Amino acid sequence: MTKILETFSGRLLLVGCGNMAGAMLDRWRVAGLDAAQVAIVDPFAAPRDGIAHYGSLGDWQAAGGGADWIMLGMKPQQLGEVAAELGPHVAGAHLLSILAGVSLADLAARFPGAKAHVRILPNLAARIGAGVTAVASSGESDDRAVAALLQPLGDVVPLADDSSMDLVTAFTGSGPAFVFRLIEAYAAAGERLGLSADDALKLATATFGGATALLAGSGEKPGALVTQVASKGGTTQAGLDVLDVDGQLAALMTNVLRAARDRGRELADLARGEG
């Protein structure tokens, strides 16, 4: 891919580098981000070649500290502890957060010295540049620079504010896990009906992958493509008749998203010390 981050300027600090933050960092490196511009504070993250790695914020500060871009990627429940230690060192920096449930208002209250507060919601497909990232910001945000940083991760969807971010967290952030579970269930059904486990998973993965690629590239609505596969009285329609009974599939997915969204709100309360 084009090394679009070769011109990225400034120092980037990752506070927490778990699965999601790590996937973002790995993609940024592929996109040309210089390892010398990055530091990680995380006692549990695996070391990455050329990137300064510290076990604590104290160690980072003792080594000189300083960052123009700071991304929070630890557990939301750690926000208070991190803010107390990091807060004095964010002056003039863009503060990015991928923390579920932590609003822009929460960030502004915890880190008043930051130049800008930017809430971003990526998903795991960012690892291969096929993710989707929702973003909302406040303060003196350099939105073009933020967009350039997020572009290598996949599609970027700017939001006017972060009022819908708890739902977006459930919808796109948690979404890949729900899709993986659906594929797993689809493969398990094939296995129960006689396919080998390996064949069932390969066929399920290819079927879901091809269908989503066709949908993305066709410009058509899902329902229109359904009618191109199904014919009256045919095998596809027989299966659809089961899926469509009493709107149970839509109701199930609504309940799934509601549970994930509500958990995001609970995490927000915990981050504020209200839980």
GROMACS .gro file of C-alpha atoms in nm:
model
  275
    1MET     CA    1   0.000   0.000   0.000
    2THR     CA    2   0.102   0.364  -0.039
    3LYS     CA    3   0.313   0.479   0.256
    4ILE     CA    4   0.078   0.766   0.332
    5LEU     CA    5   0.201   0.806   0.690
    6GLU     CA    6   0.562   0.868   0.592
    7THR     CA    7   0.484   1.239   0.621
    8PHE     CA    8   0.310   1.205   0.959
    9SER     CA    9   0.469   1.453   1.197
   10GLY     CA   10   0.486   1.448   1.573
   11ARG     CA   11   0.528   1.191   1.846
   12LEU     CA   12   0.258   0.934   1.916
   13LEU     CA   13   0.204   0.775   2.259
   14LEU     CA   14  -0.019   0.470   2.302
   15VAL     CA   15  -0.142   0.426   2.658
   16GLY     CA   16  -0.250   0.065   2.638
   17CYS     CA   17  -0.175  -0.152   2.336
   18GLY     CA   18  -0.412  -0.448   2.342
   19ASN     CA   19  -0.584  -0.617   2.050
   20MET     CA   20  -0.752  -0.309   1.902
   21ALA     CA   21  -0.478  -0.053   1.960
   22GLY     CA   22  -0.221  -0.309   1.850
   23ALA     CA   23  -0.410  -0.375   1.527
   24MET     CA   24  -0.420  -0.002   1.456
   25LEU     CA   25  -0.051   0.040   1.529
   26ASP     CA   26   0.046  -0.252   1.308
   27ARG     CA   27  -0.155  -0.106   1.021
   28TRP     CA   28  -0.001   0.238   1.075
   29ARG     CA   29   0.343   0.084   1.053
   30VAL     CA   30   0.249  -0.080   0.721
   31ALA     CA   31   0.131   0.264   0.606
   32GLY     CA   32   0.475   0.412   0.672
   33LEU     CA   33   0.461   0.541   1.030
   34ASP     CA   34   0.817   0.565   1.163
   35ALA     CA   35   0.870   0.344   1.468
   36ALA     CA   36   1.092   0.612   1.619
   37GLN     CA   37   0.787   0.841   1.644
   38VAL     CA   38   0.595   0.595   1.862
   39ALA     CA   39   0.604   0.502   2.229
   40ILE     CA   40   0.391   0.244   2.410
   41VAL     CA   41   0.300   0.239   2.777
   42ASP     CA   42   0.163  -0.104   2.860
   43PRO     CA   43   0.313  -0.355   3.103
   44PHE     CA   44   0.157  -0.649   2.918
   45ALA     CA   45   0.190  -0.566   2.547
   46ALA     CA   46   0.443  -0.758   2.341
   47PRO     CA   47   0.747  -0.551   2.236
   48ARG     CA   48   0.753  -0.422   1.880
   49ASP     CA   49   1.077  -0.368   1.689
   50GLY     CA   50   1.206  -0.013   1.703
   51ILE     CA   51   0.926   0.119   1.925
   52ALA     CA   52   1.002   0.250   2.273
   53HIS     CA   53   0.811   0.043   2.529
   54TYR     CA   54   0.748   0.138   2.890
   55GLY     CA   55   0.586  -0.053   3.172
   56SER     CA   56   0.430   0.255   3.329
   57LEU     CA   57   0.362   0.622   3.267
   58GLY     CA   58   0.623   0.696   3.530
   59ASP     CA   59   0.887   0.513   3.326
   60TRP     CA   60   0.779   0.706   3.014
   61GLN     CA   61   0.802   1.036   3.197
   62ALA     CA   62   1.143   0.946   3.341
   63ALA     CA   63   1.267   0.882   2.987
   64GLY     CA   64   1.167   1.232   2.882
   65GLY     CA   65   0.798   1.186   2.802
   66GLY     CA   66   0.635   1.426   2.563
   67ALA     CA   67   0.387   1.350   2.285
   68ASP     CA   68   0.193   1.544   2.025
   69TRP     CA   69  -0.063   1.266   1.981
   70ILE     CA   70  -0.180   1.048   2.271
   71MET     CA   71  -0.417   0.755   2.223
   72LEU     CA   72  -0.593   0.596   2.518
   73GLY     CA   73  -0.640   0.224   2.462
   74MET     CA   74  -0.649   0.078   2.814
   75LYS     CA   75  -0.959  -0.045   2.997
   76PRO     CA   76  -1.221   0.228   3.055
   77GLN     CA   77  -1.215   0.148   3.428
   78GLN     CA   78  -0.855   0.270   3.438
   79LEU     CA   79  -0.944   0.620   3.315
   80GLY     CA   80  -0.928   0.787   3.657
   81GLU     CA   81  -0.590   0.639   3.742
   82VAL     CA   82  -0.443   0.722   3.402
   83ALA     CA   83  -0.585   1.074   3.400
   84ALA     CA   84  -0.431   1.153   3.738
   85GLU     CA   85  -0.086   1.056   3.613
   86LEU     CA   86  -0.107   1.159   3.249
   87GLY     CA   87  -0.318   1.474   3.281
   88PRO     CA   88  -0.029   1.715   3.349
   89HIS     CA   89   0.153   1.593   3.037
   90VAL     CA   90  -0.114   1.640   2.767
   91ALA     CA   91  -0.085   2.016   2.717
   92GLY     CA   92  -0.110   2.100   2.348
   93ALA     CA   93  -0.160   1.738   2.242
   94HIS     CA   94  -0.436   1.573   2.041
   95LEU     CA   95  -0.590   1.325   2.286
   96LEU     CA   96  -0.741   1.028   2.102
   97SER     CA   97  -0.956   0.772   2.278
   98ILE     CA   98  -1.087   0.431   2.173
   99LEU     CA   99  -1.236   0.370   2.520
  100ALA     CA  100  -1.590   0.231   2.515
  101GLY     CA  101  -1.840   0.452   2.693
  102VAL     CA  102  -1.602   0.742   2.762
  103SER     CA  103  -1.754   1.056   2.609
  104LEU     CA  104  -1.590   1.369   2.476
  105ALA     CA  105  -1.722   1.549   2.783
  106ASP     CA  106  -1.556   1.289   3.007
  107LEU     CA  107  -1.226   1.336   2.822
  108ALA     CA  108  -1.247   1.714   2.846
  109ALA     CA  109  -1.312   1.693   3.220
  110ARG     CA  110  -1.025   1.451   3.281
  111PHE     CA  111  -0.774   1.612   3.041
  112PRO     CA  112  -0.855   1.986   3.025
  113GLY     CA  113  -0.505   2.072   2.903
  114ALA     CA  114  -0.529   1.882   2.575
  115LYS     CA  115  -0.550   2.085   2.256
  116ALA     CA  116  -0.827   1.860   2.124
  117HIS     CA  117  -1.024   1.557   2.236
  118VAL     CA  118  -1.101   1.300   1.968
  119ARG     CA  119  -1.318   0.997   2.022
  120ILE     CA  120  -1.260   0.726   1.766
  121LEU     CA  121  -1.436   0.395   1.728
  122PRO     CA  122  -1.249   0.153   1.497
  123ASN     CA  123  -1.300  -0.219   1.456
  124LEU     CA  124  -1.066  -0.514   1.426
  125ALA     CA  125  -1.069  -0.520   1.045
  126ALA     CA  126  -0.847  -0.211   1.071
  127ARG     CA  127  -0.567  -0.465   1.099
  128ILE     CA  128  -0.592  -0.525   0.722
  129GLY     CA  129  -0.713  -0.178   0.624
  130ALA     CA  130  -1.072  -0.297   0.583
  131GLY     CA  131  -1.218  -0.152   0.901
  132VAL     CA  132  -1.463   0.128   0.962
  133THR     CA  133  -1.386   0.406   1.207
  134ALA     CA  134  -1.637   0.653   1.346
  135VAL     CA  135  -1.484   0.976   1.476
  136ALA     CA  136  -1.606   1.278   1.672
  137SER     CA  137  -1.393   1.559   1.809
  138SER     CA  138  -1.398   1.872   2.022
  139GLY     CA  139  -1.153   2.150   2.095
  140GLU     CA  140  -0.897   2.271   1.842
  141SER     CA  141  -0.885   1.946   1.650
  142ASP     CA  142  -0.687   1.927   1.327
  143ASP     CA  143  -0.953   1.720   1.153
  144ARG     CA  144  -0.748   1.676   0.835
  145ALA     CA  145  -0.455   1.535   1.030
  146VAL     CA  146  -0.688   1.306   1.226
  147ALA     CA  147  -0.849   1.184   0.902
  148ALA     CA  148  -0.506   1.120   0.748
  149LEU     CA  149  -0.406   0.912   1.051
  150LEU     CA  150  -0.725   0.705   1.036
  151GLN     CA  151  -0.737   0.659   0.657
  152PRO     CA  152  -0.504   0.354   0.647
  153LEU     CA  153  -0.746   0.168   0.877
  154GLY     CA  154  -1.032   0.167   0.624
  155ASP     CA  155  -1.347   0.373   0.590
  156VAL     CA  156  -1.375   0.681   0.812
  157VAL     CA  157  -1.717   0.812   0.917
  158PRO     CA  158  -1.712   1.158   1.081
  159LEU     CA  159  -1.993   1.219   1.332
  160ALA     CA  160  -2.130   1.563   1.420
  161ASP     CA  161  -2.097   1.474   1.788
  162ASP     CA  162  -2.053   1.161   1.998
  163SER     CA  163  -2.414   1.124   2.117
  164SER     CA  164  -2.460   0.804   1.914
  165MET     CA  165  -2.119   0.657   1.989
  166ASP     CA  166  -2.245   0.397   2.239
  167LEU     CA  167  -2.464   0.252   1.964
  168VAL     CA  168  -2.184   0.279   1.707
  169THR     CA  169  -1.957   0.096   1.954
  170ALA     CA  170  -2.202  -0.192   1.956
  171PHE     CA  171  -2.283  -0.170   1.585
  172THR     CA  172  -1.939  -0.151   1.422
  173GLY     CA  173  -1.692  -0.195   1.708
  174SER     CA  174  -1.849  -0.514   1.842
  175GLY     CA  175  -1.995  -0.602   1.502
  176PRO     CA  176  -1.708  -0.816   1.372
  177ALA     CA  177  -1.744  -1.049   1.671
  178PHE     CA  178  -2.114  -1.090   1.595
  179VAL     CA  179  -2.036  -1.167   1.230
  180PHE     CA  180  -1.769  -1.418   1.333
  181ARG     CA  181  -2.023  -1.586   1.562
  182LEU     CA  182  -2.277  -1.602   1.278
  183ILE     CA  183  -2.018  -1.762   1.049
  184GLU     CA  184  -1.926  -2.005   1.325
  185ALA     CA  185  -2.293  -2.099   1.372
  186TYR     CA  186  -2.344  -2.132   0.996
  187ALA     CA  187  -2.045  -2.366   0.972
  188ALA     CA  188  -2.164  -2.564   1.274
  189ALA     CA  189  -2.502  -2.612   1.107
  190GLY     CA  190  -2.334  -2.739   0.792
  191GLU     CA  191  -2.129  -2.981   0.999
  192ARG     CA  192  -2.439  -3.109   1.179
  193LEU     CA  193  -2.601  -3.180   0.843
  194GLY     CA  194  -2.307  -3.378   0.708
  195LEU     CA  195  -2.017  -3.157   0.597
  196SER     CA  196  -1.672  -3.201   0.748
  197ALA     CA  197  -1.572  -2.933   0.997
  198ASP     CA  198  -1.297  -2.800   0.769
  199ASP     CA  199  -1.517  -2.789   0.460
  200ALA     CA  200  -1.804  -2.628   0.650
  201LEU     CA  201  -1.583  -2.347   0.780
  202LYS     CA  202  -1.416  -2.287   0.442
  203LEU     CA  203  -1.750  -2.276   0.262
  204ALA     CA  204  -1.910  -2.055   0.527
  205THR     CA  205  -1.619  -1.810   0.525
  206ALA     CA  206  -1.618  -1.788   0.146
  207THR     CA  207  -1.996  -1.752   0.132
  208PHE     CA  208  -2.010  -1.467   0.382
  209GLY     CA  209  -1.702  -1.299   0.233
  210GLY     CA  210  -1.833  -1.318  -0.122
  211ALA     CA  211  -2.178  -1.197  -0.025
  212THR     CA  212  -2.050  -0.891   0.163
  213ALA     CA  213  -1.806  -0.808  -0.118
  214LEU     CA  214  -2.089  -0.830  -0.373
  215LEU     CA  215  -2.312  -0.610  -0.158
  216ALA     CA  216  -2.037  -0.350  -0.112
  217GLY     CA  217  -1.952  -0.341  -0.481
  218SER     CA  218  -2.299  -0.361  -0.635
  219GLY     CA  219  -2.457  -0.045  -0.496
  220GLU     CA  220  -2.778  -0.245  -0.448
  221LYS     CA  221  -2.982  -0.295  -0.132
  222PRO     CA  222  -2.954  -0.632   0.047
  223GLY     CA  223  -3.317  -0.711  -0.030
  224ALA     CA  224  -3.262  -0.664  -0.402
  225LEU     CA  225  -2.977  -0.913  -0.396
  226VAL     CA  226  -3.188  -1.158  -0.196
  227THR     CA  227  -3.440  -1.164  -0.481
  228GLN     CA  228  -3.159  -1.240  -0.728
  229VAL     CA  229  -3.069  -1.553  -0.532
  230ALA     CA  230  -3.414  -1.671  -0.426
  231SER     CA  231  -3.685  -1.796  -0.658
  232LYS     CA  232  -4.043  -1.870  -0.562
  233GLY     CA  233  -4.077  -2.222  -0.429
  234GLY     CA  234  -3.702  -2.285  -0.450
  235THR     CA  235  -3.444  -2.401  -0.199
  236THR     CA  236  -3.332  -2.049  -0.100
  237GLN     CA  237  -3.688  -1.936  -0.032
  238ALA     CA  238  -3.743  -2.243   0.187
  239GLY     CA  239  -3.452  -2.131   0.406
  240LEU     CA  240  -3.561  -1.766   0.403
  241ASP     CA  241  -3.905  -1.871   0.522
  242VAL     CA  242  -3.739  -2.000   0.839
  243LEU     CA  243  -3.520  -1.692   0.886
  244ASP     CA  244  -3.812  -1.455   0.836
  245VAL     CA  245  -4.065  -1.611   1.074
  246ASP     CA  246  -4.227  -1.337   1.286
  247GLY     CA  247  -3.931  -1.105   1.236
  248GLN     CA  248  -3.734  -1.314   1.485
  249LEU     CA  249  -3.395  -1.255   1.320
  250ALA     CA  250  -3.432  -0.874   1.328
  251ALA     CA  251  -3.559  -0.896   1.687
  252LEU     CA  252  -3.261  -1.109   1.786
  253MET     CA  253  -3.010  -0.868   1.633
  254THR     CA  254  -3.185  -0.574   1.799
  255ASN     CA  255  -3.148  -0.745   2.136
  256VAL     CA  256  -2.782  -0.819   2.065
  257LEU     CA  257  -2.707  -0.457   1.981
  258ARG     CA  258  -2.912  -0.326   2.273
  259ALA     CA  259  -2.718  -0.541   2.518
  260ALA     CA  260  -2.383  -0.426   2.379
  261ARG     CA  261  -2.492  -0.060   2.373
  262ASP     CA  262  -2.620  -0.074   2.731
  263ARG     CA  263  -2.297  -0.232   2.847
  264GLY     CA  264  -2.112   0.063   2.693
  265ARG     CA  265  -2.320   0.295   2.906
  266GLU     CA  266  -2.242   0.089   3.214
  267LEU     CA  267  -1.871   0.114   3.133
  268ALA     CA  268  -1.910   0.490   3.108
  269ASP     CA  269  -2.052   0.498   3.459
  270LEU     CA  270  -1.763   0.285   3.584
  271ALA     CA  271  -1.512   0.518   3.418
  272ARG     CA  272  -1.672   0.811   3.597
  273GLY     CA  273  -1.667   0.621   3.926
  274GLU     CA  274  -2.046   0.602   3.933
  275GLY     CA  275  -2.083   0.226   3.897
   0.00000   0.00000   0.00000
